[in-house]
């Protein structure tokens, strides 16, 4: 690690080496309202300067638009970045609240070819199954993903929102480098079974939404008032009505710890997520999303904040008091199937 850049860690036993914090790129094209393309491009460049090398996207983000948007940046920095994208989740344009999940081998093969074309690359560094279709044996899906590795189209495999049992079954077919799931001060359900399984198998955890989709930054309270009409968080249970007000009150201990460190609330939330590596004994690479260069610098600085045992104890009860599920339909999450 050089001055001003973040440390590095390996994803899984034989996975790629990446910065200990990645960048979630979804919001640059999808889900969080209008984005400034120039600011997003500047954010990508600033992240790389800071040592952020894992860039996370998916074919579902804007019906492929996010992959297309990232392609020029990846082309300019191909040897410096680790490209992570996903298949399996389709979002109908006419109803962003719906999800269509496909894990069957023919679909996987079509999806990878389409992502390779949109990204403008010959190989994807980390290819995730975005969501699990329980009607297709996971061994069959991962078997097809393993064929993509042997064919040179994919380097490493990942899974998103899988149960501990699904992770073990998949890993028996082909090594899994990383499991992606929601993990934050607001969402800790994976700690019961998924995290121990990942540690046992030598799989890294990649927490998405480590800032609670922005709630943990304290930047808004009521989705109906503070978010644009096309922001998908307006449909999330934790962001609406009485739930939002109750959850806003849970930020008080985060504020207290932030004040002690001269940090922002978001930095404390990220520092907590980074320290899950030491707490659970496995690699952890959060992927906070942002579209602003100054925010990515703020996020990266959180990797240098060490929370004390007393501070961790103060933050520990928050998740158990959160009002509302992390999705309106939890069937698509690992917690909904454990």
XYZ file of C-alpha atoms in Angstrom:
338
model
C 0.000 0.000 0.000
C 1.334 3.408 -0.981
C 0.411 6.691 0.633
C -3.147 7.616 -0.252
C -4.149 4.240 -1.690
C -6.046 1.409 -0.057
C -4.642 -1.992 0.856
C -5.188 -5.136 -1.219
C -6.681 -8.549 -0.526
C -7.298 -11.725 -2.509
C -10.819 -12.882 -3.311
C -11.006 -16.539 -2.371
C -8.142 -18.974 -2.309
C -7.151 -18.478 -5.949
C -9.214 -15.430 -6.918
C -8.004 -12.051 -8.115
C -6.181 -9.582 -5.885
C -8.210 -6.398 -5.447
C -8.362 -3.296 -3.301
C -10.049 -3.947 0.069
C -12.911 -1.733 -1.083
C -14.566 -1.953 -4.479
C -16.985 0.306 -6.332
C -20.628 -0.485 -7.006
C -21.455 1.063 -10.373
C -25.201 0.379 -10.628
C -26.295 3.903 -9.714
C -24.350 5.405 -12.609
C -27.014 4.086 -14.973
C -29.896 2.716 -12.967
C -32.113 2.683 -9.864
C -31.072 5.853 -8.007
C -32.515 8.548 -10.227
C -30.735 10.758 -12.796
C -26.940 10.555 -12.967
C -24.346 12.945 -14.364
C -22.284 10.911 -16.834
C -19.222 13.181 -16.575
C -19.262 13.018 -12.775
C -19.615 9.237 -12.927
C -16.640 8.950 -15.279
C -14.597 11.159 -12.968
C -15.633 8.918 -10.072
C -14.323 5.830 -11.869
C -10.964 7.493 -12.500
C -10.683 8.805 -8.933
C -11.473 5.380 -7.524
C -8.653 3.818 -9.527
C -6.227 6.496 -8.310
C -7.140 5.501 -4.746
C -6.442 1.813 -5.320
C -10.024 0.692 -5.917
C -9.708 -2.041 -8.543
C -12.910 -4.117 -8.247
C -15.709 -2.579 -10.343
C -19.127 -4.162 -9.937
C -21.893 -4.125 -12.535
C -24.573 -6.471 -13.924
C -26.460 -7.056 -17.136
C -29.679 -6.129 -15.322
C -28.548 -2.594 -14.495
C -30.395 -0.472 -17.000
C -30.938 -3.427 -19.355
C -27.204 -3.546 -20.132
C -26.683 0.214 -20.140
C -24.373 0.120 -17.127
C -22.052 -2.361 -18.812
C -21.991 -0.182 -21.937
C -21.285 2.923 -19.893
C -18.323 1.269 -18.157
C -16.807 -0.191 -21.323
C -14.618 2.824 -22.305
C -13.174 3.046 -18.786
C -12.403 -0.666 -18.783
C -10.791 -0.428 -22.210
C -8.540 2.396 -21.032
C -7.490 0.559 -17.876
C -7.934 -3.118 -18.738
C -4.780 -4.338 -16.981
C -5.509 -2.324 -13.828
C -9.097 -3.293 -13.092
C -11.026 -6.400 -12.074
C -14.366 -6.495 -13.886
C -17.237 -8.123 -12.027
C -20.596 -8.548 -13.729
C -23.614 -10.786 -13.255
C -26.321 -12.753 -15.029
C -29.693 -14.219 -14.014
C -31.761 -11.196 -13.084
C -33.974 -9.415 -15.566
C -36.016 -6.342 -14.656
C -38.969 -5.569 -16.944
C -38.725 -1.938 -18.148
C -42.447 -1.402 -17.577
C -42.338 -2.554 -13.948
C -39.040 -2.065 -12.057
C -40.513 -3.790 -9.001
C -40.646 -7.170 -10.778
C -37.844 -9.711 -11.159
C -37.395 -12.518 -13.668
C -34.717 -15.039 -12.725
C -32.984 -17.436 -15.156
C -30.225 -19.906 -14.212
C -30.615 -22.445 -17.040
C -27.486 -23.237 -19.113
C -28.719 -21.853 -22.473
C -29.608 -18.561 -20.797
C -26.217 -18.373 -19.062
C -24.428 -18.834 -22.384
C -26.472 -16.111 -24.071
C -25.957 -13.803 -21.126
C -22.173 -14.103 -21.019
C -21.824 -13.442 -24.744
C -24.017 -10.355 -24.454
C -22.046 -9.041 -21.469
C -18.718 -9.609 -23.196
C -19.948 -7.618 -26.187
C -21.339 -4.739 -24.119
C -18.217 -4.558 -21.954
C -15.931 -4.734 -24.977
C -13.653 -7.366 -23.402
C -12.549 -10.910 -24.234
C -12.879 -12.238 -20.695
C -14.814 -11.330 -17.539
C -12.682 -11.410 -14.404
C -15.448 -12.324 -11.944
C -18.795 -13.657 -13.157
C -21.630 -13.849 -10.647
C -24.938 -15.654 -10.595
C -26.991 -12.604 -9.592
C -29.944 -14.473 -8.092
C -30.848 -18.099 -7.590
C -33.524 -19.872 -9.610
C -34.543 -22.696 -7.274
C -36.082 -24.590 -10.203
C -32.641 -25.235 -11.708
C -30.138 -27.386 -9.761
C -27.292 -25.145 -8.709
C -24.823 -27.845 -9.761
C -26.165 -27.539 -13.304
C -25.860 -23.752 -13.365
C -22.377 -23.679 -11.842
C -21.341 -26.509 -14.142
C -22.128 -24.261 -17.093
C -20.295 -21.368 -15.444
C -17.280 -23.662 -14.979
C -17.369 -24.438 -18.705
C -17.087 -20.701 -19.360
C -13.910 -20.666 -17.273
C -12.450 -23.570 -19.258
C -13.383 -21.801 -22.494
C -11.542 -18.644 -21.408
C -14.609 -16.411 -21.300
C -14.567 -16.047 -17.530
C -11.689 -16.155 -15.033
C -13.396 -16.590 -11.653
C -16.882 -17.439 -10.401
C -19.086 -15.732 -7.856
C -22.565 -16.135 -6.402
C -24.976 -13.552 -5.063
C -27.612 -14.030 -2.362
C -27.111 -17.788 -1.949
C -27.654 -19.849 1.167
C -24.871 -21.692 2.958
C -26.075 -24.975 1.477
C -26.171 -23.545 -2.032
C -22.655 -22.176 -1.605
C -21.327 -25.568 -0.510
C -23.052 -27.345 -3.410
C -21.682 -24.821 -5.916
C -18.158 -24.889 -4.493
C -18.094 -28.674 -4.877
C -18.564 -28.207 -8.631
C -16.057 -25.370 -9.118
C -14.167 -23.046 -6.733
C -16.189 -19.963 -5.859
C -14.074 -16.838 -5.377
C -16.688 -14.581 -3.804
C -20.201 -14.426 -2.451
C -22.015 -11.133 -2.761
C -24.814 -10.280 -0.363
C -26.246 -7.318 1.453
C -24.229 -6.816 4.650
C -24.240 -3.661 6.745
C -25.076 -2.227 10.143
C -28.705 -2.568 9.016
C -28.492 -6.066 7.458
C -26.659 -8.909 9.200
C -28.706 -12.034 8.402
C -25.862 -13.681 6.473
C -23.731 -13.873 9.612
C -25.750 -16.843 10.899
C -24.924 -19.363 8.153
C -23.512 -17.880 4.952
C -20.477 -16.196 6.487
C -19.354 -19.319 8.431
C -19.717 -21.407 5.263
C -17.662 -18.903 3.257
C -14.945 -18.905 5.912
C -14.896 -22.715 5.928
C -14.559 -22.883 2.132
C -12.077 -20.024 1.721
C -14.554 -17.793 -0.108
C -14.485 -13.990 0.126
C -17.522 -11.889 1.022
C -18.394 -8.873 -1.120
C -21.001 -6.825 0.776
C -23.288 -4.791 -1.419
C -25.243 -1.862 0.016
C -22.791 -1.518 2.942
C -24.264 1.969 3.421
C -27.801 0.612 3.661
C -28.580 2.053 0.205
C -27.587 5.435 1.552
C -29.698 5.358 4.709
C -26.617 4.902 6.898
C -25.130 8.152 5.593
C -27.939 10.109 7.269
C -28.564 11.983 4.030
C -32.324 11.407 3.961
C -35.175 10.116 6.086
C -38.376 9.775 4.082
C -38.132 8.210 0.628
C -41.368 9.818 -0.494
C -40.015 13.298 0.272
C -36.282 12.993 -0.281
C -35.949 10.743 -3.357
C -36.864 11.276 -7.004
C -39.937 9.441 -8.355
C -37.792 6.977 -10.358
C -35.607 5.987 -7.380
C -36.227 2.306 -6.628
C -35.739 2.867 -2.900
C -39.231 4.330 -2.812
C -40.464 0.717 -2.986
C -38.123 -0.599 -0.272
C -39.828 -1.305 3.099
C -37.108 0.334 5.188
C -37.433 3.668 3.411
C -41.123 4.348 3.707
C -43.637 5.521 6.296
C -43.147 4.669 9.925
C -40.257 2.333 9.102
C -38.164 5.201 7.765
C -38.706 7.328 10.853
C -37.890 4.423 13.180
C -34.735 3.566 11.246
C -33.554 7.181 11.190
C -33.569 7.129 14.992
C -31.170 4.161 14.926
C -28.421 6.370 13.502
C -27.712 8.097 16.814
C -24.950 5.687 17.924
C -23.423 5.945 14.443
C -23.341 9.732 14.875
C -21.678 9.375 18.260
C -18.926 7.153 16.877
C -18.495 9.401 13.842
C -18.013 12.418 16.088
C -15.351 10.576 18.081
C -13.395 9.886 14.890
C -14.041 13.193 13.165
C -15.640 11.119 10.415
C -18.909 10.986 8.509
C -21.687 8.540 9.298
C -20.987 6.763 6.026
C -17.341 6.292 6.917
C -18.274 4.661 10.205
C -20.696 2.308 8.446
C -17.964 1.369 5.972
C -15.323 0.976 8.675
C -17.675 -1.430 10.442
C -18.106 -3.411 7.215
C -14.345 -3.486 6.596
C -13.758 -4.814 10.121
C -16.012 -7.813 9.419
C -12.887 -9.379 7.900
C -11.146 -9.493 11.272
C -14.353 -10.280 13.151
C -15.153 -13.334 11.025
C -11.769 -14.409 9.673
C -12.298 -14.098 5.928
C -11.645 -11.565 3.151
C -14.309 -8.844 2.994
C -14.474 -6.304 0.150
C -17.451 -3.927 0.427
C -18.635 -2.284 -2.784
C -20.270 1.025 -1.827
C -21.802 2.791 -4.782
C -21.358 6.451 -5.576
C -21.415 8.795 -8.560
C -19.251 11.557 -7.101
C -15.425 11.710 -7.015
C -15.335 13.367 -3.591
C -17.572 10.650 -2.160
C -15.403 7.813 -3.446
C -12.416 9.454 -1.738
C -14.421 9.708 1.483
C -15.393 6.043 1.214
C -11.841 4.886 0.571
C -10.600 6.808 3.615
C -12.910 4.661 5.751
C -10.567 1.704 5.207
C -8.144 3.436 7.589
C -10.616 3.929 10.445
C -10.254 1.391 13.263
C -13.299 1.149 15.510
C -12.646 0.238 19.138
C -14.305 -2.678 20.912
C -16.485 -0.243 22.836
C -17.557 1.454 19.627
C -18.327 -1.862 17.959
C -20.407 -2.840 20.984
C -22.339 0.429 20.685
C -23.126 -0.293 17.035
C -23.872 -3.982 17.484
C -27.597 -3.760 18.433
C -28.632 -1.637 15.438
C -29.431 -4.432 12.982
C -31.735 -6.164 15.415
C -33.851 -3.025 15.731
C -34.284 -2.176 12.037
C -37.895 -1.831 10.888
C -38.810 -3.504 7.606
C -37.187 -6.173 5.439
C -34.374 -5.275 3.081
C -36.601 -6.162 0.105
C -40.357 -6.187 -0.371
C -40.002 -9.825 -1.524
C -37.367 -11.666 0.478
C -37.792 -14.865 -1.557
C -34.993 -13.671 -3.835
C -32.511 -13.400 -0.949
C -30.495 -15.986 0.924
C -32.347 -15.064 4.126
C -35.640 -15.910 2.442
C -34.454 -19.480 1.820
C -32.291 -20.324 4.831
